[in-house]
Short mmCIF file of C-alpha atoms and ligand atoms in Angstrom, two decimals:
data_model
loop_
_atom_site.label_atom_id
_atom_site.label_comp_id
_atom_site.label_asym_id
_atom_site.label_seq_id
_atom_site.Cartn_x
_atom_site.Cartn_y
_atom_site.Cartn_z
CA MET Z 1 118.15 10.22 73.21
CA GLY Z 2 120.43 13.06 72.10
CA SER Z 3 123.61 11.24 73.12
CA GLY Z 4 122.44 8.05 71.37
CA ILE Z 5 121.73 10.01 68.18
CA ALA Z 6 125.16 11.69 68.43
CA GLN Z 7 126.81 8.26 68.85
CA VAL Z 8 125.25 6.69 65.75
CA PHE Z 9 126.14 9.66 63.52
CA LEU Z 10 129.74 9.58 64.84
CA GLN Z 11 129.92 5.87 64.05
CA ALA Z 12 128.75 6.65 60.51
CA GLY Z 13 131.68 9.06 60.05
CA SER Z 14 129.90 12.40 60.55
CA ARG Z 15 131.20 15.37 62.48
CA VAL Z 16 128.78 15.88 65.41
CA LEU Z 17 128.11 19.01 67.45
CA LEU Z 18 126.25 18.16 70.66
CA VAL Z 19 124.34 21.12 72.09
CA GLU Z 20 123.56 21.18 75.83
CA SER Z 21 122.50 24.32 77.67
CA ASP Z 22 123.56 22.94 81.07
CA ALA Z 23 127.33 22.37 81.53
CA ALA Z 24 127.00 19.34 83.86
CA ALA Z 25 124.39 17.76 81.55
CA GLY Z 26 126.80 18.40 78.67
CA GLN Z 27 129.63 16.51 80.36
CA ALA Z 28 127.24 13.69 81.24
CA ALA Z 29 126.10 13.51 77.61
CA ILE Z 30 129.71 13.30 76.35
CA ALA Z 31 130.43 10.56 78.93
CA ARG Z 32 127.35 8.63 77.68
CA VAL Z 33 128.54 8.89 74.07
CA GLU Z 34 132.05 7.70 75.05
CA ASP Z 35 130.58 4.83 77.05
CA GLY Z 36 128.35 3.84 74.12
CA LEU Z 37 131.33 3.91 71.75
CA ARG Z 38 133.38 1.76 74.15
CA LYS Z 39 130.57 -0.83 74.23
CA ALA Z 40 130.31 -0.77 70.42
CA LEU Z 41 134.11 -1.21 70.12
CA ALA Z 42 133.97 -4.19 72.48
CA LYS Z 43 131.36 -5.74 70.16
CA GLY Z 44 133.66 -5.32 67.17
CA ALA Z 45 132.64 -1.90 65.76
CA PRO Z 46 135.51 0.16 64.29
CA PRO Z 47 137.10 2.85 66.53
CA VAL Z 48 135.75 6.40 66.25
CA ASP Z 49 137.91 9.54 66.22
CA LEU Z 50 136.55 11.60 69.13
CA ALA Z 51 137.97 14.77 67.58
CA ARG Z 52 134.81 14.68 65.40
CA LEU Z 53 132.65 15.27 68.52
CA GLU Z 54 132.30 18.76 69.96
CA LEU Z 55 130.15 20.11 72.80
CA LEU Z 56 128.41 23.46 72.23
CA PRO Z 57 126.82 25.45 75.10
CA SER Z 58 123.88 26.83 73.13
CA THR Z 59 122.10 26.68 69.80
CA ASP Z 60 123.54 30.17 69.02
CA ALA Z 61 126.94 28.48 68.59
CA ILE Z 62 125.78 26.12 65.79
CA PRO Z 63 127.73 27.07 62.61
CA ALA Z 64 125.74 27.75 59.43
CA LEU Z 65 127.45 24.92 57.51
CA VAL Z 66 125.70 21.99 59.26
CA ASP Z 67 123.58 19.69 57.07
CA VAL Z 68 121.03 18.64 59.68
CA VAL Z 69 120.00 19.49 63.23
CA VAL Z 70 118.15 16.87 65.30
CA GLU Z 71 116.29 18.46 68.21
CA ALA Z 72 115.91 16.14 71.25
CA VAL Z 73 114.96 18.40 74.18
CA PRO Z 74 112.17 17.28 76.59
CA GLU Z 75 108.67 16.60 75.24
CA LEU Z 76 107.30 20.10 76.01
CA PRO Z 77 105.66 21.80 73.01
CA GLU Z 78 106.55 25.37 74.06
CA LEU Z 79 110.21 24.49 74.78
CA LYS Z 80 110.48 22.73 71.43
CA ARG Z 81 108.81 25.62 69.59
CA ASP Z 82 111.20 28.15 71.17
CA ILE Z 83 114.30 26.13 70.33
CA LEU Z 84 113.20 25.15 66.82
CA GLY Z 85 112.26 28.77 66.07
CA ALA Z 86 115.67 30.08 67.19
CA ILE Z 87 117.59 27.38 65.28
CA SER Z 88 115.61 27.96 62.08
CA ARG Z 89 116.16 31.73 62.18
CA ALA Z 90 119.92 31.21 62.61
CA LEU Z 91 120.53 28.50 59.99
CA PRO Z 92 120.20 28.76 56.20
CA PRO Z 93 117.03 27.29 54.59
CA ASP Z 94 118.91 24.33 53.07
CA CYS Z 95 119.80 23.00 56.54
CA VAL Z 96 117.29 20.27 57.43
CA ILE Z 97 115.76 20.61 60.89
CA ALA Z 98 114.39 17.43 62.45
CA THR Z 99 112.60 16.84 65.75
CA ASN Z 100 112.78 13.62 67.74
CA THR Z 101 109.33 14.21 69.24
CA SER Z 102 107.49 11.00 70.05
CA SER Z 103 104.00 12.52 69.99
CA ILE Z 104 103.74 16.25 69.26
CA SER Z 105 102.24 17.24 65.91
CA ILE Z 106 104.90 18.15 63.33
CA ASP Z 107 102.52 20.72 61.81
CA LEU Z 108 102.05 22.38 65.20
CA LEU Z 109 105.83 22.64 65.71
CA ALA Z 110 106.32 23.74 62.08
CA ASP Z 111 104.38 26.94 62.82
CA SER Z 112 107.40 28.16 64.79
CA VAL Z 113 109.99 27.13 62.16
CA GLU Z 114 111.26 29.54 59.53
CA SER Z 115 111.25 27.80 56.09
CA PRO Z 116 109.06 24.89 57.34
CA GLU Z 117 109.58 22.96 54.08
CA ARG Z 118 112.93 21.76 55.59
CA PHE Z 119 111.29 20.63 58.83
CA VAL Z 120 110.53 16.94 59.51
CA GLY Z 121 110.01 14.45 62.34
CA ALA Z 122 112.82 11.92 62.91
CA HIS Z 123 111.51 9.65 65.64
CA PHE Z 124 114.39 7.53 66.95
CA PHE Z 125 113.77 4.61 69.29
CA ASN Z 126 115.36 3.82 72.64
CA PRO Z 127 118.17 2.74 72.96
CA VAL Z 128 119.22 4.48 69.75
CA PRO Z 129 122.45 2.51 69.05
CA VAL Z 130 120.68 -0.88 68.99
CA SER Z 131 117.22 0.03 67.69
CA ARG Z 132 116.79 -0.59 63.98
CA LEU Z 133 114.08 1.87 63.01
CA VAL Z 134 113.63 5.61 62.57
CA GLU Z 135 110.12 6.88 61.86
CA ILE Z 136 110.25 9.87 59.53
CA VAL Z 137 107.20 12.07 60.01
CA ARG Z 138 106.19 14.25 57.14
CA GLY Z 139 104.32 17.48 57.94
CA ALA Z 140 101.92 19.19 55.52
CA ARG Z 141 104.69 21.61 54.48
CA THR Z 142 107.64 19.16 54.44
CA THR Z 143 109.03 18.79 50.89
CA ASP Z 144 109.93 15.56 49.02
CA ASP Z 145 113.55 16.73 49.01
CA THR Z 146 113.63 17.03 52.82
CA VAL Z 147 112.13 13.54 53.22
CA ALA Z 148 114.58 12.10 50.67
CA ARG Z 149 117.59 13.63 52.43
CA CYS Z 150 116.37 12.25 55.76
CA VAL Z 151 115.83 8.76 54.33
CA GLU Z 152 119.40 8.87 52.98
CA TRP Z 153 120.91 9.93 56.33
CA ILE Z 154 118.96 7.27 58.20
CA GLY Z 155 120.27 4.68 55.74
CA SER Z 156 123.83 5.98 56.25
CA ILE Z 157 123.61 5.26 60.01
CA GLY Z 158 122.53 1.69 59.21
CA LYS Z 159 118.87 2.02 60.14
CA GLN Z 160 115.63 1.37 58.31
CA SER Z 161 113.24 4.28 57.92
CA ILE Z 162 109.50 4.40 57.44
CA VAL Z 163 107.74 7.54 56.21
CA VAL Z 164 104.53 8.47 57.98
CA ARG Z 165 102.14 11.39 57.48
CA ASP Z 166 101.84 13.68 60.50
CA SER Z 167 98.93 12.24 62.49
CA PRO Z 168 98.38 11.56 66.23
CA GLY Z 169 100.76 8.89 67.53
CA PHE Z 170 102.40 8.58 64.08
CA ALA Z 171 102.54 4.84 63.20
CA SER Z 172 104.65 3.38 66.01
CA SER Z 173 103.01 4.93 69.08
CA ARG Z 174 99.49 4.53 67.66
CA LEU Z 175 99.88 0.76 67.20
CA GLY Z 176 102.22 0.10 70.13
CA VAL Z 177 100.13 1.98 72.69
CA LEU Z 178 96.87 0.34 71.52
CA LEU Z 179 98.40 -3.12 71.95
CA GLY Z 180 99.69 -2.16 75.41
CA LEU Z 181 96.28 -0.82 76.51
CA GLU Z 182 94.47 -3.98 75.35
CA ALA Z 183 97.02 -6.13 77.20
CA ILE Z 184 96.30 -4.13 80.40
CA ARG Z 185 92.53 -4.60 79.89
CA MET Z 186 93.14 -8.37 79.48
CA LEU Z 187 95.10 -8.40 82.75
CA GLU Z 188 92.22 -6.50 84.44
CA ASP Z 189 89.72 -9.06 83.10
CA GLY Z 190 91.81 -11.95 84.46
CA VAL Z 191 92.34 -13.45 80.99
CA ALA Z 192 95.92 -14.53 81.85
CA SER Z 193 98.95 -13.49 83.91
CA ALA Z 194 101.21 -10.62 82.76
CA GLU Z 195 103.89 -13.17 81.85
CA ASP Z 196 101.50 -15.26 79.75
CA ILE Z 197 99.97 -12.25 77.96
CA ASP Z 198 103.50 -11.16 77.02
CA LEU Z 199 104.43 -14.70 75.91
CA ALA Z 200 101.39 -14.71 73.62
CA MET Z 201 102.99 -11.88 71.69
CA THR Z 202 106.69 -12.81 71.97
CA LEU Z 203 106.45 -16.53 71.21
CA GLY Z 204 103.10 -16.48 69.39
CA TYR Z 205 103.64 -13.46 67.17
CA GLY Z 206 107.42 -13.06 67.23
CA HIS Z 207 107.46 -9.65 68.96
CA ALA Z 208 110.82 -8.88 70.60
CA THR Z 209 109.15 -7.63 73.80
CA GLY Z 210 105.67 -8.28 75.20
CA PRO Z 211 103.24 -5.32 75.50
CA LEU Z 212 103.23 -5.26 79.34
CA ARG Z 213 107.00 -5.51 79.70
CA SER Z 214 107.30 -2.85 77.02
CA THR Z 215 104.93 -0.56 79.01
CA ASP Z 216 107.16 -1.10 82.08
CA LEU Z 217 110.25 -0.11 80.07
CA VAL Z 218 108.68 3.05 78.62
CA GLY Z 219 107.15 4.10 81.97
CA LEU Z 220 103.48 3.76 82.95
CA ASP Z 221 103.16 7.53 83.45
CA VAL Z 222 104.50 8.18 79.95
CA ARG Z 223 102.09 5.60 78.46
CA LEU Z 224 99.16 7.11 80.40
CA ALA Z 225 99.94 10.60 79.07
CA ILE Z 226 100.14 9.32 75.48
CA ALA Z 227 96.90 7.32 75.89
CA GLU Z 228 95.06 10.39 77.19
CA TYR Z 229 96.36 12.47 74.29
CA LEU Z 230 95.37 9.80 71.72
CA GLN Z 231 91.94 9.34 73.34
CA GLY Z 232 91.31 13.06 72.80
CA GLU Z 233 92.55 12.92 69.20
CA LEU Z 234 91.34 9.49 67.99
CA GLY Z 235 88.57 8.36 70.34
CA ASP Z 236 87.75 6.03 73.19
CA ARG Z 237 89.61 3.02 71.85
CA PHE Z 238 92.62 4.72 73.51
CA ALA Z 239 90.82 5.28 76.86
CA PRO Z 240 93.33 4.42 79.63
CA PRO Z 241 92.27 1.31 81.63
CA ALA Z 242 91.52 1.82 85.36
CA LEU Z 243 94.43 -0.51 86.27
CA LEU Z 244 96.90 1.77 84.47
CA ARG Z 245 95.60 4.83 86.34
CA ARG Z 246 95.71 2.99 89.68
CA LEU Z 247 99.32 1.87 89.21
CA VAL Z 248 100.39 5.39 88.21
CA ASP Z 249 98.58 6.86 91.26
CA GLU Z 250 100.44 4.36 93.48
CA GLY Z 251 103.76 5.41 91.97
CA SER Z 252 104.31 2.04 90.25
CA LEU Z 253 105.72 3.49 87.04
CA GLY Z 254 107.61 0.44 85.73
CA ARG Z 255 111.33 -0.19 85.58
CA LYS Z 256 112.31 3.32 86.71
CA THR Z 257 110.55 2.87 90.09
CA GLY Z 258 111.26 -0.88 90.42
CA GLN Z 259 107.60 -1.92 90.12
CA GLY Z 260 105.06 -1.92 87.31
CA PHE Z 261 103.41 -4.99 85.79
CA TYR Z 262 106.67 -6.72 86.80
CA SER Z 263 109.08 -6.29 89.73
CA TRP Z 264 112.46 -5.00 88.49
N1 NAD S 301 113.17 8.41 76.21
C1 NAD S 301 112.67 7.73 75.19
O1 NAD S 301 112.49 6.48 75.26
C2 NAD S 301 112.32 8.44 73.91
C3 NAD S 301 112.09 7.68 72.75
C4 NAD S 301 111.80 8.33 71.54
C5 NAD S 301 111.72 9.72 71.52
N2 NAD S 301 111.93 10.44 72.68
C6 NAD S 301 111.84 11.90 72.59
O2 NAD S 301 113.14 12.45 72.65
C7 NAD S 301 113.10 13.74 73.26
C8 NAD S 301 114.08 13.77 74.42
O3 NAD S 301 113.73 12.74 75.33
P1 NAD S 301 114.79 12.19 76.40
O4 NAD S 301 114.12 11.01 77.02
O5 NAD S 301 116.12 12.05 75.79
O6 NAD S 301 114.79 13.42 77.43
P2 NAD S 301 115.92 13.84 78.49
O7 NAD S 301 115.22 14.69 79.49
O8 NAD S 301 116.67 12.63 78.94
O9 NAD S 301 116.94 14.73 77.62
C9 NAD S 301 116.64 16.03 77.20
C10 NAD S 301 117.91 16.81 77.13
O10 NAD S 301 117.64 18.12 76.62
C11 NAD S 301 118.47 19.01 77.32
N3 NAD S 301 117.93 20.36 77.19
C12 NAD S 301 116.87 20.90 77.82
N4 NAD S 301 116.70 22.16 77.40
C13 NAD S 301 117.68 22.43 76.49
C14 NAD S 301 118.04 23.57 75.71
N5 NAD S 301 117.35 24.69 75.82
N6 NAD S 301 119.11 23.47 74.87
C15 NAD S 301 119.81 22.33 74.77
N7 NAD S 301 119.53 21.22 75.51
C16 NAD S 301 118.47 21.28 76.35
C17 NAD S 301 118.47 18.51 78.74
O11 NAD S 301 119.58 18.98 79.48
C18 NAD S 301 118.57 16.99 78.51
O12 NAD S 301 119.90 16.53 78.44
C19 NAD S 301 111.64 13.96 73.66
O13 NAD S 301 111.01 14.68 72.65
C20 NAD S 301 111.09 12.54 73.74
O14 NAD S 301 109.70 12.47 73.54
C21 NAD S 301 112.24 9.83 73.86
#
């Protein structure tokens, strides 16, 4: 996600500092950005001056003059809290700090951020260069000015933003996961095949991807973890279906393992 976010800001003309703690992962991230830019160029996007992209080995090296930091480390609350805390202590209070978390409470993370009024969720979607939406998640302490600056940046990279109050699953995961879980229950009940359930939503309702195919793309293990979290926070309508648990136990995790609701 970090390399995709770097790519779209480069394409919008920004100077981008990509922070990676692991040297090999850093080189791989740069290669992903370059590959993404090559693909964009082939589709007619203007060339990007790579001198505007720089790799930094740690958050300590981020200069104080940056406008915004987008954190995109793995979805581990303690790791995110450590990194966000360190960044916020090092950067002036007018630097906006955003997290790309897809599920963790913004208010929980904000407890570790110095000057939490400049802290906000910026939930990008995968793959970042082609997705059209960024979900901006407003914590209890996030100011109007921080939200306004974020909306402006998201517009400058050519994406639509929605602003959502910090709440479990935000807007996108809460609706998307519920649809996916109901589709799995329908498959369990023998209502229709996976293909036909997906066609009901793609052709019937104009969704770009059906809920079962979408679960395969995200990863069944990831969906199960989010469903369990949302069940705890919002109730049993998010209870994971037995079929989802069985497939995860078998190691059928979707596209990444070659088998989920579909064979890949
Ligand atoms: N994968 C998705 O489809 C998706 C979609 C939306 C949001 N997200 C969110 O984006 C975030 C990142 O997800 P991802 O799938 O890109 O994960 P990933 O594991 O592919 O990437 C995480 C990166 O963080 C780096 N990292 C780890 N510790 C670091 C540190 N201390 N300093 C600097 N870099 C460090 C790792 O080397 C790795 O390159 C998560 O919060 C995830 O929930 C993911």
